[in-house]
Coordinates of C-alpha atoms in Angstrom, one line a residue:
M23 CA -111.0 -89.5 -48.6
T24 CA -111.1 -93.2 -47.8
L25 CA -113.8 -95.5 -49.3
A26 CA -115.1 -96.0 -45.8
A27 CA -115.3 -92.3 -45.5
A28 CA -116.9 -91.7 -48.6
T29 CA -119.4 -94.5 -47.8
N30 CA -120.4 -92.9 -44.5
E31 CA -120.6 -89.5 -45.9
H32 CA -122.9 -90.8 -48.6
L33 CA -124.9 -92.7 -45.9
A34 CA -125.3 -89.4 -44.0
S35 CA -126.5 -87.8 -46.9
I36 CA -128.9 -90.4 -47.5
S37 CA -130.2 -90.0 -43.9
N38 CA -130.9 -86.1 -44.3
T39 CA -132.7 -86.7 -47.4
L40 CA -135.0 -89.3 -45.9
I41 CA -135.5 -87.0 -42.8
Y42 CA -136.7 -84.3 -45.2
S43 CA -138.8 -86.7 -46.9
S44 CA -140.5 -87.7 -43.9
M45 CA -141.3 -84.3 -43.0
A46 CA -142.8 -83.6 -46.2
V47 CA -145.1 -86.6 -45.8
Y48 CA -145.8 -85.5 -42.0
T49 CA -146.9 -82.2 -43.8
L50 CA -149.4 -84.1 -45.8
A51 CA -150.6 -86.2 -43.0
F52 CA -151.1 -82.9 -41.1
F53 CA -153.5 -81.4 -43.6
A54 CA -155.2 -84.8 -43.7
Y55 CA -155.9 -84.5 -40.2
I56 CA -157.1 -80.6 -40.6
A57 CA -159.4 -82.0 -43.1
E58 CA -160.8 -84.7 -41.0
W59 CA -161.5 -82.1 -38.2
L60 CA -162.8 -79.7 -40.9
F61 CA -165.3 -82.3 -42.5
G62 CA -166.5 -83.8 -39.1
S63 CA -167.4 -80.1 -37.7
R64 CA -169.5 -79.6 -41.0
S65 CA -171.6 -82.6 -40.4
K66 CA -173.0 -84.3 -37.4
V67 CA -170.9 -83.0 -34.8
A68 CA -172.4 -79.4 -34.4
R69 CA -175.7 -80.7 -34.8
T70 CA -175.4 -83.3 -31.9
A71 CA -173.6 -80.9 -29.6
A72 CA -176.3 -78.0 -30.2
A73 CA -179.0 -80.7 -29.3
L74 CA -177.1 -82.1 -26.2
T75 CA -176.8 -78.6 -24.8
A76 CA -180.3 -77.2 -25.6
E77 CA -181.8 -80.5 -23.8
A78 CA -179.4 -80.7 -20.9
G79 CA -181.6 -78.8 -18.6
A80 CA -184.7 -80.7 -19.5
A81 CA -185.8 -83.6 -17.6
K82 CA -187.7 -84.9 -20.6
G83 CA -187.4 -84.0 -24.0
P84 CA -190.8 -83.8 -26.4
A85 CA -192.6 -87.1 -27.0
V86 CA -192.1 -89.4 -30.2
T87 CA -194.6 -91.1 -31.9
V88 CA -193.8 -94.2 -33.6
K89 CA -195.7 -96.9 -35.6
Q90 CA -196.1 -100.3 -34.5
A91 CA -196.2 -103.2 -36.8
G92 CA -200.0 -103.8 -36.3
G93 CA -200.9 -100.2 -37.8
G94 CA -201.4 -98.7 -34.5
T95 CA -199.1 -96.0 -32.9
A96 CA -197.3 -95.7 -29.8
V97 CA -195.7 -92.6 -27.9
L98 CA -192.3 -92.8 -26.6
E99 CA -191.0 -90.1 -24.4
R100 CA -187.3 -89.2 -25.0
P101 CA -185.0 -89.9 -22.2
K102 CA -183.0 -87.2 -20.2
V103 CA -179.8 -86.1 -22.1
V104 CA -176.9 -86.0 -19.5
V105 CA -174.1 -83.5 -20.4
R106 CA -172.4 -83.9 -17.1
S107 CA -173.5 -85.4 -13.9
A108 CA -174.9 -82.7 -11.3
S109 CA -173.1 -84.5 -8.4
G110 CA -169.6 -84.3 -10.3
A111 CA -169.4 -87.6 -11.6
R112 CA -167.8 -88.0 -15.1
D113 CA -170.5 -90.1 -16.9
V114 CA -170.4 -88.0 -20.0
P115 CA -170.3 -90.5 -23.1
D116 CA -167.1 -90.1 -25.1
G117 CA -167.3 -88.2 -28.4
P118 CA -167.5 -89.6 -31.8
G119 CA -163.8 -88.8 -32.7
A120 CA -162.2 -86.2 -35.2
H121 CA -164.3 -87.3 -37.9
G122 CA -167.4 -86.4 -36.3
G123 CA -169.4 -89.4 -37.5
D124 CA -169.0 -88.4 -40.9
V125 CA -168.1 -90.5 -43.6
Q126 CA -166.0 -88.4 -45.7
G127 CA -164.5 -86.9 -42.3
D128 CA -163.4 -90.5 -41.3
L129 CA -162.2 -91.2 -45.0
Y130 CA -159.7 -88.2 -44.3
G131 CA -158.8 -89.5 -41.0
R132 CA -157.9 -92.9 -42.6
I133 CA -155.7 -91.2 -45.1
A134 CA -153.9 -89.3 -42.5
V135 CA -153.1 -92.4 -40.4
S136 CA -151.7 -94.0 -43.7
L137 CA -149.7 -91.0 -44.5
T138 CA -148.5 -91.1 -40.7
V139 CA -147.2 -94.5 -41.3
L140 CA -145.6 -93.9 -44.5
A141 CA -143.9 -90.9 -42.8
F142 CA -142.9 -92.9 -39.8
L143 CA -141.2 -95.6 -41.9
V144 CA -139.5 -93.0 -43.9
E145 CA -138.3 -91.3 -41.0
L146 CA -137.2 -94.5 -39.3
C147 CA -135.1 -95.4 -42.3
G148 CA -133.3 -92.2 -42.1
V149 CA -132.7 -92.9 -38.3
V150 CA -131.3 -96.3 -39.4
A151 CA -129.2 -94.5 -42.2
R152 CA -127.8 -92.1 -39.8
A153 CA -126.8 -95.1 -37.6
A154 CA -125.0 -96.8 -40.5
S155 CA -123.1 -93.5 -41.3
V156 CA -121.5 -93.5 -37.9
Q157 CA -121.4 -97.2 -37.2
R158 CA -123.1 -96.8 -33.8
A159 CA -126.4 -96.1 -32.0
P160 CA -127.7 -92.8 -33.5
W161 CA -128.0 -90.8 -30.0
G162 CA -124.8 -89.3 -29.6
N163 CA -126.1 -85.8 -30.0
M164 CA -129.1 -83.9 -29.5
Y165 CA -129.9 -83.8 -33.2
E166 CA -129.9 -87.5 -33.3
F167 CA -131.8 -87.7 -30.1
N168 CA -134.5 -85.4 -31.7
I169 CA -135.1 -87.5 -34.7
T170 CA -135.0 -90.6 -32.8
F171 CA -137.4 -89.4 -30.3
S172 CA -139.9 -88.1 -32.9
T173 CA -139.9 -91.6 -34.7
V174 CA -140.5 -93.2 -31.4
A175 CA -143.5 -90.9 -30.3
V176 CA -145.0 -91.6 -33.4
G177 CA -144.4 -95.3 -33.1
V178 CA -146.2 -95.2 -29.6
Y179 CA -149.2 -93.5 -31.5
L180 CA -149.4 -96.1 -34.2
G181 CA -148.8 -98.9 -31.7
L182 CA -151.9 -97.9 -29.8
L183 CA -153.8 -97.6 -33.0
A184 CA -152.7 -101.0 -33.9
L185 CA -153.9 -102.5 -30.5
R186 CA -157.4 -100.8 -31.5
K187 CA -157.1 -98.2 -29.0
N188 CA -159.5 -95.0 -29.6
V189 CA -156.5 -92.5 -29.8
R190 CA -156.9 -91.0 -33.5
W191 CA -157.9 -87.8 -31.7
L192 CA -154.1 -87.6 -31.0
G193 CA -152.9 -87.5 -34.5
L194 CA -153.3 -83.8 -35.1
F195 CA -151.7 -82.6 -32.1
L196 CA -148.9 -85.2 -32.3
I197 CA -147.9 -84.6 -35.9
T198 CA -147.9 -80.9 -35.2
T199 CA -145.2 -80.9 -32.5
V200 CA -143.6 -83.6 -34.4
L201 CA -143.0 -81.3 -37.4
L202 CA -141.9 -78.6 -34.9
D203 CA -139.4 -81.1 -33.2
L204 CA -138.0 -82.2 -36.8
G205 CA -138.1 -78.5 -37.8
L206 CA -135.8 -77.7 -34.7
A207 CA -133.6 -80.6 -35.5
V208 CA -132.6 -80.1 -38.9
T209 CA -132.1 -76.0 -38.6
V210 CA -130.7 -75.5 -35.1
L211 CA -129.6 -78.7 -33.6
Y212 CA -128.2 -80.4 -36.7
T213 CA -124.7 -82.0 -36.1
A214 CA -122.7 -83.6 -38.9
S215 CA -122.0 -87.4 -38.4
D216 CA -119.0 -87.8 -36.1
Q217 CA -117.9 -90.5 -33.3
L218 CA -118.7 -90.6 -29.9
V219 CA -116.8 -89.0 -27.1
P220 CA -114.9 -91.6 -25.2
A221 CA -117.3 -91.7 -21.9
L222 CA -120.1 -92.8 -24.4
H223 CA -118.3 -95.8 -25.8
S224 CA -120.2 -98.2 -23.7
Y225 CA -123.2 -100.9 -24.2
W226 CA -124.9 -98.9 -21.5
L227 CA -125.6 -96.5 -24.5
Y228 CA -128.0 -98.8 -25.7
I229 CA -129.7 -99.5 -22.6
H230 CA -129.7 -96.1 -21.0
V231 CA -130.3 -93.8 -23.8
S232 CA -132.9 -96.2 -25.5
T233 CA -135.2 -96.4 -22.4
A234 CA -134.9 -92.6 -22.0
I235 CA -136.1 -92.0 -25.4
F236 CA -138.8 -94.4 -25.0
C237 CA -139.8 -92.9 -21.7
G238 CA -139.9 -89.4 -23.2
A239 CA -142.3 -90.3 -25.9
V240 CA -144.5 -91.9 -23.7
F241 CA -144.5 -89.0 -21.4
Y242 CA -145.2 -86.9 -24.3
V243 CA -148.3 -88.7 -25.4
G244 CA -149.3 -88.7 -21.6
A245 CA -148.8 -85.0 -21.6
V246 CA -151.0 -84.4 -24.8
A247 CA -153.9 -86.2 -23.1
T248 CA -153.6 -84.2 -19.9
I249 CA -153.5 -80.9 -21.7
L250 CA -156.6 -81.8 -23.8
Y251 CA -158.2 -83.2 -20.5
L252 CA -157.9 -79.7 -18.9
F253 CA -159.4 -78.2 -22.0
K254 CA -162.5 -80.7 -22.1
D255 CA -163.0 -80.4 -18.2
S256 CA -163.2 -76.8 -18.5
Y257 CA -165.7 -77.2 -21.2
E258 CA -167.8 -79.6 -19.3
N259 CA -167.7 -77.4 -16.4
K260 CA -169.2 -74.5 -18.6
L261 CA -171.9 -76.6 -19.7
Q262 CA -172.7 -77.8 -16.3
T263 CA -173.0 -74.3 -15.1
G264 CA -175.3 -73.1 -18.0
G265 CA -172.8 -71.5 -20.1
K266 CA -172.8 -71.6 -23.6
P267 CA -169.4 -72.4 -25.3
G268 CA -168.3 -70.8 -28.5
A269 CA -169.1 -72.7 -31.9
F270 CA -165.4 -73.6 -32.4
A271 CA -164.9 -74.8 -29.0
T272 CA -168.2 -76.9 -29.2
S273 CA -167.1 -78.3 -32.7
V274 CA -163.4 -79.5 -31.3
L275 CA -164.3 -80.3 -27.8
E276 CA -167.4 -82.3 -28.5
R277 CA -165.6 -84.9 -30.7
L278 CA -162.9 -85.6 -28.1
P279 CA -163.3 -88.5 -25.3
A280 CA -165.0 -87.3 -22.1
S281 CA -162.8 -85.6 -19.7
A282 CA -162.8 -88.6 -17.3
S283 CA -161.8 -90.8 -20.3
L284 CA -158.8 -88.5 -21.0
D285 CA -157.9 -88.3 -17.3
K286 CA -157.8 -92.1 -16.9
F287 CA -155.7 -92.2 -20.4
A288 CA -153.1 -89.9 -19.2
Y289 CA -152.7 -91.4 -15.8
R290 CA -152.5 -95.1 -17.3
V291 CA -150.0 -94.0 -19.7
N292 CA -147.8 -92.1 -17.2
A293 CA -148.1 -94.9 -14.7
A294 CA -147.1 -97.7 -17.0
V295 CA -144.0 -96.0 -18.3
F296 CA -142.9 -94.6 -14.7
P297 CA -141.3 -98.0 -13.6
L298 CA -139.2 -97.9 -16.8
W299 CA -138.1 -94.4 -16.2
T300 CA -137.0 -95.4 -12.8
F301 CA -134.9 -98.0 -14.5
T302 CA -133.4 -95.4 -16.8
I303 CA -132.0 -93.6 -13.9
I304 CA -130.7 -96.6 -12.2
A305 CA -129.1 -97.6 -15.5
G306 CA -127.5 -94.0 -16.0
A307 CA -125.9 -94.2 -12.4
I308 CA -124.5 -97.8 -13.3
W309 CA -122.8 -96.3 -16.4
A310 CA -121.8 -93.4 -14.4
G311 CA -119.9 -95.8 -12.2
D312 CA -118.2 -97.3 -15.2
A313 CA -117.3 -94.2 -16.8
W314 CA -116.4 -91.9 -14.1
G315 CA -115.9 -94.2 -11.0
R316 CA -118.8 -92.7 -9.3
Y317 CA -122.4 -93.7 -9.5
W318 CA -123.9 -90.4 -8.6
N319 CA -122.3 -86.8 -9.0
W320 CA -125.0 -84.7 -8.9
D321 CA -124.3 -83.5 -12.4
P322 CA -127.3 -81.2 -13.9
K323 CA -128.5 -84.0 -16.0
E324 CA -128.5 -86.5 -13.1
T325 CA -130.2 -83.7 -10.8
W326 CA -133.1 -83.0 -13.3
S327 CA -133.6 -86.6 -13.9
F328 CA -134.0 -87.1 -10.3
I329 CA -136.3 -84.1 -10.1
T330 CA -138.4 -85.5 -13.0
W331 CA -138.8 -88.7 -11.1
V332 CA -139.8 -87.0 -8.0
A333 CA -142.4 -84.8 -9.9
Y334 CA -144.0 -87.9 -11.6
A335 CA -144.1 -89.9 -8.3
C336 CA -145.9 -86.8 -6.6
Y337 CA -148.4 -87.0 -9.6
L338 CA -148.8 -90.7 -9.5
H339 CA -149.1 -90.5 -5.6
A340 CA -151.6 -87.5 -6.1
R341 CA -153.7 -89.1 -8.7
A342 CA -154.1 -92.1 -6.5
T343 CA -155.1 -90.3 -3.5
A344 CA -158.8 -89.2 -2.9
G345 CA -159.2 -85.3 -3.3
W346 CA -156.3 -84.7 -5.6
K347 CA -157.8 -86.5 -8.8
G348 CA -158.7 -84.4 -11.8
R349 CA -157.3 -80.8 -12.4
K350 CA -155.0 -80.7 -9.4
A351 CA -153.2 -83.8 -10.5
A352 CA -153.2 -82.8 -14.0
Y353 CA -151.4 -79.6 -13.3
L354 CA -148.7 -82.0 -11.3
A355 CA -148.4 -83.9 -14.6
M356 CA -147.8 -80.9 -16.9
I357 CA -145.1 -79.8 -14.2
A358 CA -143.5 -83.0 -14.4
F359 CA -143.4 -83.1 -18.1
G360 CA -142.0 -79.6 -17.9
C361 CA -139.2 -81.0 -15.7
W362 CA -138.6 -83.5 -18.5
L363 CA -138.3 -80.9 -21.1
F364 CA -136.1 -79.1 -19.3
N365 CA -133.8 -81.7 -18.7
Y366 CA -133.5 -82.5 -22.2
Y367 CA -133.5 -79.1 -23.8
G368 CA -132.3 -76.7 -21.0
V369 CA -130.0 -79.0 -19.3
N370 CA -128.3 -80.0 -22.6
I371 CA -128.1 -76.4 -24.3
F372 CA -127.7 -73.9 -21.4
V373 CA -126.0 -76.0 -18.5
T374 CA -122.4 -77.4 -18.7
G375 CA -121.8 -80.6 -17.2
K376 CA -120.5 -84.1 -17.8
H377 CA -123.3 -84.7 -20.0
S378 CA -122.5 -81.7 -22.3
Y379 CA -122.9 -83.9 -25.7
A380 CA -125.5 -81.7 -27.4
G381 CA -123.1 -80.6 -30.2
V382 CA -124.6 -77.2 -30.8

């Protein structure tokens, strides 16, 4: 074995160690996020939610007597507590967050975010070590795509937090699926370091695949928000019709942003990244022209990329059209993300084509 080969093998081993280490730290972050939700549910959230539910049907609650500075008293009427507007307008205030307004819950949340940052940095080093071991971009097979995708997804989440966006409620759901993604990568999809097939030797690899990974990560964040929107919207509907949700549903859903906020967040995320997805398809077509002599071959990967583009275009059009906001548009968003998932996992593993670089 040459010195270069031994060095590359050593770097690949370091990469594997770092990926496993990041999984361990992500697991600690997962338990910290769980603790944040648990301590929140034992403090202000349950009492606040119960008070909102009990007072939702009353125009006014009981009066409150307060002492004035001069020694007298004044009687103040409690304002009406609005759980959801009867006209269907979504004016429900956002929940307090996973910590539920509890100081101890908030402490666990901050610890969870700190652990997420640490795990992200360790995983990023693992991706860089993998790239160094093969001396190319680490996107030549599904294992490499998976570890890079999960890194970028966490990076998007941390970037939103750095911009002071109220998205810490995403943490538990994101880290859960990141652990599943990495578990799948290291067990089923793992491929030893190797060189690229000839068709991938192009600078378009850096342009096309990097944008595809980033788009997928952002679409994923939008999909999580959409799923939570569907749950929160059903919860608000139940309250509006006089129903009484269970204690667990109340504890969890009252801490999330209002359905209107979740709907708006998902729409903005998907709308922001859609032009980049359009560029990704165009860049792939240009690369195909360089590699195979034709810009479009109706290869399964190309076909499903186009189907995904059409699905998201339909969602964005429906979301901007009166009568198709809310749940109908959310279902289209989930169908669109399902197309993206099949384009990645289904086409790569089960369908044979010119893009068959899965390595599994």
